[in-house]
Amino acid sequence: MDRNDYYGGESTSLNLIQLWKKFRGNDKPPANLGSSRDYNVDMIPKFMMANGTLVRVLIHTDVTKYLSFKAVDGSFVFNKGKVHKVPATDMEALKSPLMGLFEKRRARKFFIYVQDYQENEPKTHEGMDLTRVTTKQLIAKYGLDDNTVDFIGHALALHRDDRYLDEPALDTVKRMKLYAESLARFQGGSPYIYPLYGLGELPQAFARLSAVYGGTYMLNKPECKVEFDEEGKVCGVTSEGETARCKKVVCDPSYLPNKVRKVGRVARAICIMSHPIPNTNDSHSVQVILPQKQLGRRSDMYLFCCSYSHNVAPKGKFIAFVSSEAETDHPEVELKAGIDLLGPVDEIFFDVYDRYEPVNEPSLDNCFVSMSYDATTHFESTVTDVLNMYTMITGKVVDLSVDLSAASAAEE
């Protein structure tokens, strides 16, 4: 059941008319932007790691047959006021203007260590137990400077803040390996892929698959009220006077506000432009990470851009998003560093939303509530949450050792 008249809830993609209705009320979009239905503007913009967990889930469930993907052109990082391509391999590290000559050699040695590292092959560990050694200690062994650590931690391992430095290094090494493997997957300029026609395609593809197995989808159901029996266990959901009986409810935080707590806020700017983001090699789809340290913030900022090459806007139009964990109540001021990198924009919208996580005990009330979407520009954190929920609901663990080549659709 969904209170909205479209699929996907918070992570839907809106056309121009829907976008204006959401942010500008009764105003109409200007004619020079082109046809409304040529736009698919993601409300939660995220890319997928080509080798990541979401792609494995899509293959495992066979949802890939309803979707077409295309590689994302580029992955960049903001450093000392400039935008640079992210080096992901030892060869790229040697060419990168992010580092001086001696630093490049040290970084290359570190990259080779990471590329060769295998958890179950102790001879690749060089005498270090990465479940005990912290990231800071591992990096110190290679003598890398703070600048290099910054882009490794934030642009390759995709950490949101600097807490990882004091945590065991294994997680960071695995994240770097995922980045490099994803990058190698489609020989593109980035490790990311993205569905044609936007992310709103994902929930629709799952809805189609669910229908094949007898699932029923109800859109446009206002005021979905979850009903409980005298023991406090869920027993149904009521909308418009009708109750659907059930033993378990799975929902996002907005349907059970008294079983969640607020854990943060996301600030986002949505921009429609007539050009790619400057200094990104004219990429039609791109991610730029602005590490927190470069901006004097507590968390990273992300730029995300896609265009008519992924069928999310008419020809010649680009859609860019600037997202971050909100640290103030003024998104237009807070996101300025990212917006300044975009160049001239035709239209800009600002959005701030709260992030929630569940505080209930599912074994007592049979309610399984997801976490809100975070500000990161990829799906790894979301999918981990979904897989944990699946295990809590069914008692089973999904086996994701799939044949990754099944998603070759991404190569068009």
Coordinates of C-alpha atoms in Angstrom, one line a residue:
M1 CA 0.0 0.0 0.0
D2 CA 1.2 3.5 -0.8
R3 CA -0.4 6.8 0.1
N4 CA 1.1 8.4 -3.1
D5 CA -0.3 8.0 -6.6
Y6 CA 3.1 7.0 -7.9
Y7 CA 5.5 4.2 -7.2
G8 CA 8.6 4.5 -5.0
G9 CA 7.6 6.7 -2.1
E10 CA 10.4 9.0 -1.1
S11 CA 12.8 7.6 -3.8
T12 CA 10.6 8.3 -6.8
S13 CA 11.5 10.2 -9.9
L14 CA 9.2 13.2 -10.7
N15 CA 8.4 14.8 -14.1
L16 CA 8.5 18.6 -14.4
I17 CA 4.9 19.2 -13.5
Q18 CA 5.2 17.0 -10.4
L19 CA 8.4 18.7 -9.5
W20 CA 6.8 22.2 -9.7
K21 CA 3.8 21.0 -7.7
K22 CA 6.0 19.7 -4.9
F23 CA 8.3 22.8 -4.6
R24 CA 6.4 25.7 -6.2
G25 CA 2.8 25.0 -5.5
N26 CA 0.5 26.3 -8.2
D27 CA 3.2 27.8 -10.5
K28 CA 3.7 26.2 -13.9
P29 CA 7.1 25.2 -15.3
P30 CA 8.5 27.7 -17.9
A31 CA 8.0 26.5 -21.5
N32 CA 11.8 26.8 -22.4
L33 CA 12.6 23.8 -20.2
G34 CA 10.9 21.5 -22.7
S35 CA 8.3 18.8 -22.3
S36 CA 7.4 17.7 -18.7
R37 CA 7.4 14.0 -19.4
D38 CA 11.0 14.1 -20.7
Y39 CA 12.1 14.7 -17.2
N40 CA 12.7 12.1 -14.5
V41 CA 14.1 14.0 -11.5
D42 CA 15.2 11.7 -8.6
M43 CA 14.0 12.7 -5.2
I44 CA 16.8 10.6 -3.6
P45 CA 19.7 10.8 -6.2
K46 CA 22.0 7.8 -5.9
F47 CA 24.3 5.8 -8.2
M48 CA 25.0 2.1 -7.9
M49 CA 28.4 0.6 -7.5
A50 CA 28.8 -1.7 -10.5
N51 CA 30.0 -4.5 -8.3
G52 CA 28.1 -3.5 -5.3
T53 CA 25.4 -5.2 -3.2
L54 CA 22.4 -3.6 -5.0
V55 CA 23.5 -5.0 -8.3
R56 CA 23.9 -8.4 -6.7
V57 CA 20.4 -8.1 -5.3
L58 CA 19.0 -7.1 -8.7
I59 CA 20.6 -10.1 -10.4
H60 CA 19.6 -12.5 -7.5
T61 CA 15.9 -11.4 -7.8
D62 CA 16.1 -11.2 -11.6
V63 CA 14.7 -7.7 -11.5
T64 CA 17.5 -6.8 -14.1
K65 CA 15.2 -8.1 -16.9
Y66 CA 13.0 -5.0 -16.3
L67 CA 15.8 -2.4 -16.2
S68 CA 18.4 -1.0 -18.5
F69 CA 21.6 0.5 -17.1
K70 CA 24.3 2.7 -18.4
A71 CA 27.8 3.4 -16.9
V72 CA 28.4 6.8 -15.3
D73 CA 31.0 8.8 -17.0
G74 CA 33.2 10.1 -14.2
S75 CA 34.1 10.2 -10.6
F76 CA 35.8 13.3 -9.2
V77 CA 37.0 14.8 -5.9
F78 CA 37.2 18.4 -4.7
N79 CA 40.7 19.2 -3.4
K80 CA 42.2 22.6 -2.6
G81 CA 39.5 24.5 -4.5
K82 CA 39.8 22.4 -7.7
V83 CA 37.9 19.4 -9.1
H84 CA 40.1 16.3 -9.9
K85 CA 39.5 12.9 -11.3
V86 CA 39.7 10.2 -8.6
P87 CA 42.6 7.9 -9.2
A88 CA 41.6 4.3 -8.3
T89 CA 44.4 2.1 -9.4
D90 CA 48.2 2.2 -9.0
M91 CA 48.5 3.3 -12.6
E92 CA 46.1 6.2 -12.3
A93 CA 47.7 7.2 -9.0
L94 CA 51.0 7.8 -10.9
K95 CA 49.2 10.2 -13.3
S96 CA 47.1 12.2 -10.8
P97 CA 47.8 15.9 -10.2
L98 CA 46.5 15.3 -6.6
M99 CA 49.9 14.2 -5.4
G100 CA 53.6 15.1 -5.8
L101 CA 56.1 12.7 -7.2
F102 CA 57.3 11.0 -3.9
E103 CA 53.7 10.8 -2.6
K104 CA 52.7 9.1 -5.8
R105 CA 55.2 6.3 -5.2
R106 CA 54.0 5.8 -1.7
A107 CA 50.4 5.8 -2.8
R108 CA 51.2 3.3 -5.5
K109 CA 52.7 0.9 -3.0
F110 CA 49.6 1.3 -0.8
F111 CA 47.2 0.7 -3.8
I112 CA 49.2 -2.5 -4.7
Y113 CA 48.9 -3.7 -1.2
V114 CA 45.1 -3.2 -1.3
Q115 CA 44.7 -4.7 -4.8
D116 CA 46.7 -7.9 -3.7
Y117 CA 45.0 -8.2 -0.2
Q118 CA 42.9 -11.3 0.3
E119 CA 41.2 -11.8 3.6
N120 CA 41.8 -15.6 3.6
E121 CA 45.3 -15.5 2.3
P122 CA 47.6 -14.5 5.2
K123 CA 50.6 -14.1 3.0
T124 CA 49.0 -11.0 1.4
H125 CA 48.5 -9.4 4.9
E126 CA 52.2 -8.4 5.3
G127 CA 52.0 -9.4 9.0
M128 CA 49.1 -7.1 9.8
D129 CA 45.8 -8.2 11.2
L130 CA 43.4 -5.7 9.6
T131 CA 40.6 -6.6 12.1
R132 CA 42.8 -5.1 14.8
V133 CA 45.0 -2.5 13.0
T134 CA 43.2 0.8 12.6
T135 CA 43.0 2.6 9.2
K136 CA 45.2 5.3 10.7
Q137 CA 47.9 2.8 11.6
L138 CA 47.8 1.1 8.2
I139 CA 48.1 4.4 6.4
A140 CA 51.0 5.5 8.7
K141 CA 52.9 2.4 7.6
Y142 CA 52.9 3.7 4.0
G143 CA 53.7 7.3 5.1
L144 CA 50.8 8.9 3.2
D145 CA 50.0 12.5 3.9
D146 CA 46.7 13.9 5.1
N147 CA 45.8 15.1 1.6
T148 CA 46.1 11.6 0.1
V149 CA 44.3 10.1 3.1
D150 CA 41.5 12.5 2.5
F151 CA 40.7 11.4 -1.1
I152 CA 41.4 7.7 -0.3
G153 CA 38.9 7.7 2.7
H154 CA 36.2 9.8 1.1
A155 CA 36.4 9.4 -2.7
L156 CA 37.5 5.7 -2.9
A157 CA 36.4 4.1 0.4
L158 CA 33.4 6.5 0.3
H159 CA 33.3 7.1 4.1
R160 CA 31.0 10.0 5.1
D161 CA 33.2 11.4 7.8
D162 CA 36.5 10.7 9.5
R163 CA 35.5 8.2 12.1
Y164 CA 36.9 5.3 10.0
L165 CA 40.4 6.4 10.8
D166 CA 40.1 4.9 14.3
E167 CA 38.2 1.8 13.2
P168 CA 39.7 -1.5 12.0
A169 CA 41.3 -1.1 8.5
L170 CA 39.6 -4.2 7.0
D171 CA 36.4 -2.2 6.2
T172 CA 38.3 0.5 4.4
V173 CA 40.4 -2.0 2.4
K174 CA 37.3 -3.9 1.4
R175 CA 35.6 -0.6 0.3
M176 CA 38.6 0.4 -1.8
K177 CA 38.6 -3.1 -3.4
L178 CA 34.9 -2.7 -4.2
Y179 CA 35.6 0.7 -5.9
A180 CA 38.4 -0.7 -8.0
E181 CA 36.5 -3.9 -9.0
S182 CA 33.4 -1.8 -9.9
L183 CA 35.6 0.5 -11.9
A184 CA 37.1 -2.4 -13.8
R185 CA 33.7 -3.8 -14.5
F186 CA 32.6 -1.6 -17.4
Q187 CA 35.9 0.1 -18.3
G188 CA 34.1 3.4 -17.7
G189 CA 35.5 6.5 -16.1
S190 CA 33.7 5.6 -12.8
P191 CA 32.7 2.6 -10.7
Y192 CA 29.0 3.6 -10.9
I193 CA 26.0 2.6 -13.1
Y194 CA 22.6 4.2 -13.2
P195 CA 19.3 3.1 -14.7
L196 CA 17.9 4.7 -17.9
Y197 CA 14.9 6.9 -17.0
G198 CA 16.0 7.4 -13.4
L199 CA 15.8 5.6 -10.1
G200 CA 12.0 5.6 -10.1
E201 CA 12.4 2.6 -12.4
L202 CA 13.7 0.5 -9.5
P203 CA 10.5 0.3 -7.4
Q204 CA 8.4 -0.2 -10.5
A205 CA 10.6 -3.1 -11.6
F206 CA 10.2 -4.7 -8.2
A207 CA 6.4 -4.1 -8.3
R208 CA 6.3 -5.8 -11.7
L209 CA 8.2 -8.8 -10.3
S210 CA 6.0 -9.0 -7.3
A211 CA 2.9 -9.0 -9.5
V212 CA 4.3 -12.0 -11.3
Y213 CA 4.4 -13.9 -8.0
G214 CA 0.9 -12.8 -7.0
G215 CA 1.7 -9.6 -5.1
T216 CA -0.9 -6.8 -5.0
Y217 CA 0.1 -3.2 -5.3
M218 CA -2.3 -0.4 -4.0
L219 CA -1.4 3.2 -4.9
N220 CA -3.2 6.3 -3.8
K221 CA -4.3 4.9 -0.4
P222 CA -4.6 7.9 2.0
E223 CA -4.0 7.7 5.7
C224 CA -2.7 4.2 5.9
K225 CA -3.3 3.4 9.6
V226 CA -1.5 0.4 11.1
E227 CA -3.8 -1.6 13.4
F228 CA -2.6 -3.5 16.5
D229 CA -4.2 -6.2 18.7
E230 CA -4.4 -6.1 22.5
E231 CA -0.8 -7.6 22.8
G232 CA 0.6 -4.8 20.7
K233 CA 1.2 -7.0 17.7
V234 CA 0.3 -5.6 14.3
C235 CA -2.9 -7.2 12.8
G236 CA -3.7 -5.0 9.7
V237 CA -3.6 -1.8 7.9
T238 CA -6.7 0.4 7.3
S239 CA -7.3 3.0 4.6
E240 CA -10.6 4.5 3.5
G241 CA -12.6 2.3 5.9
E242 CA -11.1 -1.0 4.6
T243 CA -8.7 -3.1 6.5
A244 CA -6.1 -5.4 5.0
R245 CA -5.3 -8.1 7.6
C246 CA -1.7 -9.1 8.1
K247 CA 0.8 -10.7 10.5
K248 CA 3.7 -8.4 9.6
V249 CA 4.1 -4.9 8.4
V250 CA 7.1 -3.6 6.5
C251 CA 7.2 0.2 6.0
D252 CA 9.3 3.4 5.9
P253 CA 9.4 5.6 8.9
S254 CA 6.6 8.0 7.7
Y255 CA 4.0 5.3 8.3
L256 CA 4.9 4.5 11.9
P257 CA 6.2 7.9 13.3
N258 CA 5.9 6.7 16.9
K259 CA 8.2 3.8 16.4
V260 CA 11.2 5.8 15.1
R261 CA 13.6 8.5 16.2
K262 CA 15.1 11.4 14.3
V263 CA 18.9 10.8 13.7
G264 CA 19.7 13.7 11.4
R265 CA 18.7 15.8 8.4
V266 CA 19.7 15.9 4.8
A267 CA 20.0 19.2 2.9
R268 CA 19.7 19.0 -0.9
A269 CA 19.6 21.4 -3.9
I270 CA 18.1 20.2 -7.2
C271 CA 19.3 22.2 -10.3
I272 CA 18.2 22.1 -13.9
M273 CA 21.1 23.3 -16.1
S274 CA 21.9 23.6 -19.8
H275 CA 25.5 22.4 -19.5
P276 CA 27.6 19.7 -17.8
I277 CA 29.4 20.5 -14.5
P278 CA 32.5 22.5 -15.4
N279 CA 36.0 20.7 -15.1
T280 CA 34.5 17.2 -15.3
N281 CA 35.7 16.5 -18.9
D282 CA 32.1 17.3 -20.2
S283 CA 30.8 14.3 -18.4
H284 CA 27.1 13.7 -19.0
S285 CA 26.8 11.8 -15.8
V286 CA 29.2 12.4 -12.9
Q287 CA 29.8 12.3 -9.2
V288 CA 32.0 14.9 -7.4
I289 CA 32.8 14.3 -3.7
L290 CA 33.7 17.3 -1.5
P291 CA 35.4 15.8 1.6
Q292 CA 34.4 17.5 4.9
K293 CA 38.0 18.6 5.6
Q294 CA 38.2 20.6 2.4
L295 CA 35.1 22.6 3.4
G296 CA 35.6 22.8 7.2
R297 CA 32.5 20.7 7.8
R298 CA 31.6 17.6 9.9
S299 CA 30.4 15.6 6.9
D300 CA 31.0 15.3 3.2
M301 CA 29.1 17.1 0.4
Y302 CA 28.1 15.3 -2.8
L303 CA 27.5 16.5 -6.3
F304 CA 25.5 14.3 -8.6
C305 CA 24.8 15.1 -12.2
C306 CA 22.9 13.2 -14.9
S307 CA 21.3 14.2 -18.2
Y308 CA 19.6 13.2 -21.4
S309 CA 22.2 10.5 -21.9
H310 CA 20.4 8.6 -19.1
N311 CA 17.0 9.8 -20.4
V312 CA 16.2 11.9 -17.3
A313 CA 16.0 15.2 -19.1
P314 CA 15.4 16.5 -22.7
K315 CA 18.4 16.9 -25.0
G316 CA 20.8 19.6 -23.9
K317 CA 19.5 19.6 -20.3
F318 CA 21.3 18.4 -17.2
I319 CA 20.0 17.7 -13.7
A320 CA 22.4 18.3 -10.9
F321 CA 22.0 17.6 -7.2
V322 CA 24.0 18.9 -4.2
S323 CA 23.5 16.9 -1.1
S324 CA 24.9 16.8 2.4
E325 CA 24.0 15.9 6.0
A326 CA 22.4 19.2 7.2
E327 CA 24.4 21.0 9.9
T328 CA 22.3 24.2 9.8
D329 CA 18.7 25.3 8.9
H330 CA 19.9 27.2 5.8
P331 CA 20.4 24.8 2.9
E332 CA 21.0 27.6 0.4
V333 CA 24.0 28.9 2.5
E334 CA 25.2 25.5 3.6
L335 CA 25.3 24.0 0.1
K336 CA 26.9 27.0 -1.5
A337 CA 30.4 25.4 -1.9
G338 CA 28.8 22.7 -4.0
I339 CA 26.4 24.9 -5.9
D340 CA 29.3 27.3 -6.8
L341 CA 31.0 24.4 -8.8
L342 CA 27.9 24.0 -11.0
G343 CA 28.2 27.2 -13.1
P344 CA 25.0 28.9 -14.2
V345 CA 21.7 27.1 -13.4
D346 CA 18.3 27.5 -15.1
E347 CA 16.3 26.6 -12.0
I348 CA 17.1 25.6 -8.4
F349 CA 15.0 24.0 -5.7
F350 CA 16.0 23.5 -2.0
D351 CA 14.8 20.6 0.1
V352 CA 15.6 19.6 3.7
Y353 CA 14.2 16.4 5.2
D354 CA 14.6 14.5 8.5
R355 CA 16.3 11.1 8.7
Y356 CA 14.8 8.5 11.0
E357 CA 15.7 5.1 12.3
P358 CA 13.4 2.5 14.0
V359 CA 13.4 2.2 17.8
N360 CA 10.8 -0.6 18.1
E361 CA 11.5 -4.3 18.9
P362 CA 10.2 -6.2 15.8
S363 CA 10.0 -9.5 17.7
L364 CA 7.3 -7.9 19.9
D365 CA 5.2 -5.9 17.5
N366 CA 6.0 -7.5 14.1
C367 CA 6.7 -4.1 12.6
F368 CA 9.8 -3.8 10.4
V369 CA 10.7 -0.2 9.7
S370 CA 13.5 0.8 7.3
M371 CA 15.9 3.7 7.9
S372 CA 15.5 6.9 6.0
Y373 CA 17.8 7.4 3.0
D374 CA 21.0 9.2 3.9
A375 CA 22.9 11.8 1.9
T376 CA 25.4 9.4 0.3
T377 CA 25.4 9.1 -3.5
H378 CA 25.3 5.4 -3.8
F379 CA 23.1 2.6 -2.4
E380 CA 25.4 0.5 -0.3
S381 CA 24.1 1.7 3.1
T382 CA 20.5 1.4 2.0
V383 CA 20.9 -2.2 0.7
T384 CA 22.6 -3.3 3.9
D385 CA 19.6 -2.1 5.8
V386 CA 17.2 -3.9 3.4
L387 CA 19.1 -7.2 3.7
N388 CA 19.1 -6.9 7.5
M389 CA 15.4 -6.4 7.5
Y390 CA 14.9 -9.4 5.2
T391 CA 16.8 -11.6 7.6
M392 CA 14.8 -10.3 10.6
I393 CA 11.5 -10.9 8.7
T394 CA 12.3 -14.4 7.3
G395 CA 15.1 -15.7 9.4
K396 CA 17.1 -16.4 6.2
V397 CA 20.2 -14.8 4.8
V398 CA 20.2 -13.9 1.1
D399 CA 23.0 -15.7 -0.8
L400 CA 24.4 -13.0 -3.0
S401 CA 27.2 -15.0 -4.6
V402 CA 25.7 -14.4 -8.1
D403 CA 27.1 -14.3 -11.6
L404 CA 27.8 -10.6 -12.0
S405 CA 28.0 -10.8 -15.7
A406 CA 24.3 -11.3 -15.8
A407 CA 24.0 -7.5 -15.5
S408 CA 25.8 -6.9 -18.8
A409 CA 22.8 -4.9 -20.0
A410 CA 24.7 -1.9 -18.5
E411 CA 27.2 -2.1 -21.4
E412 CA 24.2 -1.3 -23.7

